Amino acid sequence: MAKKRKRSSDAAAPAAVEKPDDSAPERPARTLFGFKDKPDSAVEPASKDGAAAGAPFRNKEKVLVTCSRRIIYRYRHLMQNVVSLLPHAKKDSKVESKQSKGGQLNELVELRSCSSCLFFECRKQKDLYLWMVKSPAGPSVKFLVNAVHTMEELKLTGNHLKGSRPLLTFSSNFDQQPHWKLLKEMITQIFATPKDHRKAKPFHDHVFVFSIVDDHIWFRNYQISVPHNEIDKVDKGGLDKMTLVEVGPRFCLNPIKIFGGSFGGPTLYENPFYVSPNQIRALEKRKKAGKYAHKVKAKVRRREHERVNHLEPDEFADIWKGED
């Protein structure tokens, strides 16, 4: 019977054939301005400082929206409309208005991991003030809110998808003076939805319009309406067929002061044309009090006139008394 042949240890094993790499190439890093090509230095092991310097910027803007206690329903509905328009906003419980000037709101913004704050402060259940704050270093702006009209009140025909990113448009007046430029930058950072936000939709279907008229900032929200018929489709760049339909809400911001810090600090700008609502109501009361004073003076003048110019008795007053 034949024996099994043993393999010699010195026999060379056949070399393994390397298979070609069919995997997809590595995807480049994504930034706010699109995909970024992988640098040549990334192939080599980079140091910690080099990795930190080459990291792309990511917008992580989060806005805390809250209000003071004893706010009326119209202003509360306006705050809810603003929250529905900002997918990167966070709501919180009401804050006592007297404690808002301290560090309570700054601490609340830090605890909620936010970088900005919109604080609706209601006073005397009549006046609404809006604090627009960048935390923790500032600056902060205090506005008086006028001409408030909520979505439920207007009942407009416009409608857009919740969470979609808005286009921000500003009037040319914002580039004329320094304080308007600062307000434009703050509004852009707070109202613009960050790219690739988890609650945001990756397209634009509405426009936020900020315009300056009579030193007031007027806010409007419009839907971009595009025909979607199979026959009549809008070509790329065909803006003549697009229309704007107002959605709401509407409000007007009257800037009062710009502070260097968060909810306070040195005053950077003060509006010289601002008149507080208390002064306006006092003037109206004075006008009403002036009307009453004129009535009293007219009665006194009438009595004095009747006393001086006394009527003589009429000789024909009793001529028909005997006829009965």
Coordinates of C-alpha atoms in Angstrom, one line a residue:
M1 CA 0.0 0.0 0.0
A2 CA 1.4 3.4 -1.0
K3 CA 2.2 5.9 1.6
K4 CA 0.9 9.5 1.6
R5 CA 3.5 11.8 0.3
K6 CA 4.7 14.4 2.7
R7 CA 5.0 18.1 1.7
S8 CA 8.4 19.5 1.9
S9 CA 8.8 22.4 4.3
D10 CA 11.0 24.2 2.0
A11 CA 8.4 24.4 -0.8
A12 CA 7.4 28.0 -1.5
A13 CA 3.7 28.7 -1.0
P14 CA 2.0 30.5 -3.9
A15 CA 1.7 34.2 -3.3
A16 CA -1.8 35.5 -2.5
V17 CA -3.3 37.6 -5.2
E18 CA -4.5 41.0 -4.0
K19 CA -8.0 41.9 -5.1
P20 CA -8.6 45.4 -6.4
D21 CA -10.3 47.9 -4.0
D22 CA -13.8 48.4 -5.3
S23 CA -15.0 50.5 -2.3
A24 CA -16.3 54.0 -2.9
P25 CA -13.8 56.9 -2.2
E26 CA -14.0 58.7 1.1
R27 CA -16.7 61.4 1.1
P28 CA -15.3 65.0 1.6
A29 CA -16.3 67.0 4.7
R30 CA -19.5 69.1 4.4
T31 CA -19.5 72.8 5.4
L32 CA -22.0 75.6 5.3
F33 CA -20.9 76.4 1.7
G34 CA -21.1 72.9 0.3
F35 CA -18.7 69.9 0.2
K36 CA -15.1 70.7 1.0
D37 CA -12.3 68.9 -0.8
K38 CA -10.0 66.8 1.3
P39 CA -6.7 68.7 1.7
D40 CA -3.4 67.0 0.8
S41 CA -2.1 67.4 4.4
A42 CA -4.9 65.2 5.6
V43 CA -3.1 62.1 4.3
E44 CA -0.3 62.7 6.7
P45 CA -1.0 62.4 10.5
A46 CA -1.8 65.9 11.6
S47 CA -1.2 67.4 15.0
K48 CA -3.9 68.4 17.3
D49 CA -3.5 72.1 16.5
G50 CA -3.7 71.4 12.8
A51 CA -6.9 69.3 13.2
A52 CA -8.5 72.1 15.2
A53 CA -7.6 74.7 12.6
G54 CA -8.9 72.6 9.7
A55 CA -12.3 71.8 11.3
P56 CA -15.1 73.4 9.3
F57 CA -17.4 75.9 10.9
R58 CA -20.8 74.6 11.9
N59 CA -23.6 77.0 12.8
K60 CA -25.2 75.7 16.1
E61 CA -27.4 78.7 16.7
K62 CA -30.2 78.0 19.2
V63 CA -32.7 80.6 20.3
L64 CA -34.5 80.6 23.7
V65 CA -38.0 82.1 23.5
T66 CA -39.8 83.0 26.7
C67 CA -42.1 85.6 28.2
S68 CA -42.9 87.3 31.5
R69 CA -45.8 86.4 33.8
R70 CA -49.2 88.1 33.5
I71 CA -48.8 88.4 29.7
I72 CA -52.1 88.8 27.8
Y73 CA -53.4 86.3 25.3
R74 CA -52.7 88.3 22.1
Y75 CA -49.0 88.7 23.0
R76 CA -48.8 85.1 24.0
H77 CA -50.2 84.0 20.6
L78 CA -47.6 86.2 18.9
M79 CA -44.8 84.5 20.8
Q80 CA -46.2 81.1 19.8
N81 CA -46.3 82.2 16.1
V82 CA -42.6 83.3 16.3
V83 CA -41.7 79.9 17.9
S84 CA -43.5 78.1 15.0
L85 CA -41.5 80.1 12.5
L86 CA -38.2 79.2 14.0
P87 CA -37.3 75.5 14.0
H88 CA -34.1 76.2 16.0
A89 CA -36.1 77.8 18.9
K90 CA -36.6 76.4 22.4
K91 CA -39.5 77.4 24.6
D92 CA -39.3 77.7 28.3
S93 CA -41.7 78.6 31.2
K94 CA -42.6 82.1 32.1
V95 CA -40.1 84.3 34.0
E96 CA -40.9 86.9 36.6
S97 CA -40.5 90.3 34.9
K98 CA -38.8 92.0 38.0
Q99 CA -36.0 89.4 38.0
S100 CA -35.3 89.6 34.3
K101 CA -32.7 92.4 34.7
G102 CA -30.5 90.1 36.8
G103 CA -28.6 87.0 35.9
Q104 CA -31.6 84.6 36.0
L105 CA -32.3 84.8 32.3
N106 CA -28.6 84.5 31.4
E107 CA -28.3 81.4 33.6
L108 CA -31.5 80.0 31.9
V109 CA -30.0 80.6 28.4
E110 CA -26.8 78.8 29.5
L111 CA -28.7 75.9 31.0
R112 CA -30.7 75.4 27.8
S113 CA -27.5 75.5 25.7
C114 CA -28.7 78.5 23.7
S115 CA -26.7 81.4 22.2
S116 CA -29.5 83.9 21.8
C117 CA -32.7 84.8 23.5
L118 CA -36.1 86.5 22.6
F119 CA -37.8 87.7 25.8
F120 CA -41.3 89.1 25.5
E121 CA -42.0 91.4 28.5
C122 CA -45.5 92.6 29.1
R123 CA -46.1 95.6 31.4
K124 CA -49.5 96.8 32.8
Q125 CA -51.1 94.2 30.5
K126 CA -50.9 96.8 27.8
D127 CA -47.4 97.3 26.6
L128 CA -45.2 94.6 25.1
Y129 CA -41.4 94.9 25.1
L130 CA -39.1 92.5 23.2
W131 CA -35.5 91.8 24.3
M132 CA -33.3 90.5 21.6
V133 CA -30.1 89.2 23.3
K134 CA -26.9 87.5 22.3
S135 CA -25.7 85.6 25.3
P136 CA -23.5 85.6 27.3
A137 CA -21.3 88.5 26.0
G138 CA -24.0 90.6 24.3
P139 CA -25.0 92.9 22.7
S140 CA -28.7 93.2 23.6
V141 CA -31.5 95.4 22.2
K142 CA -34.8 96.4 23.7
F143 CA -37.8 97.1 21.5
L144 CA -41.3 98.3 21.9
V145 CA -43.7 96.1 20.0
N146 CA -46.6 97.9 18.2
A147 CA -49.2 96.9 15.6
V148 CA -49.4 93.3 16.7
H149 CA -51.5 91.0 14.5
T150 CA -51.3 87.2 15.0
M151 CA -51.9 84.5 12.4
E152 CA -55.2 83.5 14.0
E153 CA -56.4 87.1 13.9
L154 CA -55.4 87.8 10.3
K155 CA -56.7 84.6 8.7
L156 CA -54.6 85.1 5.5
T157 CA -54.5 82.7 2.6
G158 CA -50.8 82.1 2.6
N159 CA -49.4 78.8 3.9
H160 CA -45.9 77.3 4.0
L161 CA -44.3 74.2 5.4
K162 CA -43.4 74.2 9.0
G163 CA -39.7 74.0 9.6
S164 CA -38.6 75.2 6.1
R165 CA -35.7 77.6 5.9
P166 CA -36.7 81.3 5.3
L167 CA -35.1 83.8 3.0
L168 CA -34.3 87.0 4.9
T169 CA -34.6 90.3 3.0
F170 CA -33.8 93.8 4.4
S171 CA -34.5 97.2 3.0
S172 CA -31.6 99.4 1.9
N173 CA -31.9 101.6 5.0
F174 CA -30.1 99.0 7.1
D175 CA -26.8 99.9 5.5
Q176 CA -26.9 103.6 6.2
Q177 CA -26.2 104.0 9.9
P178 CA -24.1 101.8 12.3
H179 CA -26.9 100.9 14.7
W180 CA -29.0 99.7 11.9
K181 CA -26.1 97.5 10.7
L182 CA -25.8 96.0 14.1
L183 CA -29.5 95.3 14.3
K184 CA -29.4 93.7 10.8
E185 CA -26.6 91.3 11.9
M186 CA -28.4 90.3 15.1
I187 CA -31.7 89.7 13.3
T188 CA -29.8 87.6 10.7
Q189 CA -28.2 85.4 13.3
I190 CA -31.4 84.9 15.3
F191 CA -34.1 84.5 12.6
A192 CA -32.0 82.6 10.0
T193 CA -32.3 78.8 10.4
P194 CA -28.9 77.0 10.6
K195 CA -28.1 74.8 7.7
D196 CA -28.5 71.0 8.3
H197 CA -30.5 71.6 11.5
R198 CA -32.3 68.4 12.5
K199 CA -35.8 70.1 12.6
A200 CA -35.3 72.2 9.5
K201 CA -36.4 71.3 5.9
P202 CA -33.6 71.6 3.3
F203 CA -35.5 74.1 1.0
H204 CA -36.9 77.6 1.0
D205 CA -40.6 78.4 0.5
H206 CA -41.1 81.6 2.5
V207 CA -39.6 85.0 3.0
F208 CA -39.0 87.2 6.1
V209 CA -39.2 90.9 5.2
F210 CA -37.6 93.5 7.5
S211 CA -38.1 97.1 6.4
I212 CA -37.5 100.4 8.1
V213 CA -40.2 103.0 7.9
D214 CA -40.3 106.1 10.2
D215 CA -37.4 104.6 12.3
H216 CA -39.5 101.5 13.0
I217 CA -38.7 97.9 11.9
W218 CA -41.8 96.3 10.2
F219 CA -41.9 92.5 9.9
R220 CA -43.8 90.6 7.3
N221 CA -43.9 86.9 6.4
Y222 CA -44.7 85.8 2.8
Q223 CA -45.1 82.4 1.1
I224 CA -43.3 81.9 -2.2
S225 CA -46.1 80.6 -4.4
V226 CA -45.0 78.6 -7.5
P227 CA -47.3 77.0 -10.1
H228 CA -46.9 73.2 -10.0
N229 CA -49.0 72.2 -13.1
E230 CA -47.5 69.6 -15.4
I231 CA -48.0 71.8 -18.4
D232 CA -46.8 75.1 -16.9
K233 CA -43.7 74.4 -14.9
V234 CA -41.4 77.2 -13.7
D235 CA -37.9 77.1 -15.3
K236 CA -34.8 77.7 -13.3
G237 CA -34.6 81.4 -12.7
G238 CA -38.2 82.1 -13.8
L239 CA -39.0 84.6 -11.1
D240 CA -41.7 86.3 -13.2
K241 CA -44.1 83.5 -12.6
M242 CA -43.6 83.3 -8.8
T243 CA -45.9 85.3 -6.5
L244 CA -45.8 86.2 -2.8
V245 CA -48.8 85.5 -0.5
E246 CA -48.7 86.9 3.0
V247 CA -48.9 84.4 5.9
G248 CA -48.4 86.4 9.0
P249 CA -47.9 87.4 11.8
R250 CA -47.4 91.2 11.6
F251 CA -45.6 93.4 14.1
C252 CA -43.6 96.6 14.4
L253 CA -40.4 97.0 16.4
N254 CA -39.5 100.4 17.8
P255 CA -35.9 100.3 19.0
I256 CA -35.3 101.9 22.4
K257 CA -31.8 101.1 23.5
I258 CA -28.8 99.0 22.5
F259 CA -26.7 97.6 25.4
G260 CA -23.2 96.3 25.2
G261 CA -23.9 93.3 27.5
S262 CA -26.5 90.6 27.9
F263 CA -29.7 92.1 29.4
G264 CA -27.8 95.3 30.3
G265 CA -24.4 96.8 30.3
P266 CA -23.1 100.1 28.8
T267 CA -25.5 101.9 26.5
L268 CA -24.3 101.8 22.9
Y269 CA -27.3 103.6 21.3
E270 CA -30.4 105.4 22.5
N271 CA -33.3 106.3 20.3
P272 CA -33.8 110.1 20.5
F273 CA -37.3 109.9 19.0
Y274 CA -38.7 107.3 21.4
V275 CA -41.7 108.3 23.5
S276 CA -42.9 105.8 26.2
P277 CA -46.5 104.6 26.2
N278 CA -46.9 106.1 29.7
Q279 CA -46.2 109.6 28.3
I280 CA -48.7 109.1 25.5
R281 CA -51.4 108.0 27.8
A282 CA -50.7 111.0 30.1
L283 CA -51.0 113.4 27.2
E284 CA -54.4 111.8 26.3
K285 CA -55.6 112.2 29.8
R286 CA -54.5 115.9 29.8
K287 CA -56.5 116.4 26.6
K288 CA -59.6 114.9 28.1
A289 CA -59.1 116.9 31.3
G290 CA -58.8 120.0 29.1
K291 CA -62.1 119.3 27.5
Y292 CA -63.8 119.1 30.9
A293 CA -62.1 122.3 32.1
H294 CA -63.4 124.1 28.9
K295 CA -67.0 122.9 29.7
V296 CA -66.8 124.2 33.3
K297 CA -65.4 127.6 32.1
A298 CA -68.2 127.9 29.5
K299 CA -70.8 127.3 32.2
V300 CA -69.3 130.0 34.4
R301 CA -69.1 132.5 31.5
R302 CA -72.8 131.8 30.7
R303 CA -73.9 132.4 34.3
E304 CA -71.9 135.7 34.4
H305 CA -73.4 136.8 31.1
E306 CA -77.0 136.1 32.3
R307 CA -76.3 138.0 35.5
V308 CA -74.9 141.0 33.8
N309 CA -77.4 141.1 30.9
H310 CA -80.6 140.5 32.8
L311 CA -83.8 140.1 30.7
E312 CA -86.5 142.7 31.2
P313 CA -90.1 141.3 31.8
D314 CA -92.1 141.0 28.6
E315 CA -95.3 143.1 28.6
F316 CA -97.1 140.6 26.4
A317 CA -96.2 137.5 28.6
D318 CA -99.7 137.4 30.3
I319 CA -101.9 138.5 27.4
W320 CA -103.5 135.0 26.9
K321 CA -104.0 134.0 30.5
G322 CA -107.7 135.3 30.6
E323 CA -108.8 133.3 27.6
D324 CA -109.1 130.0 29.5

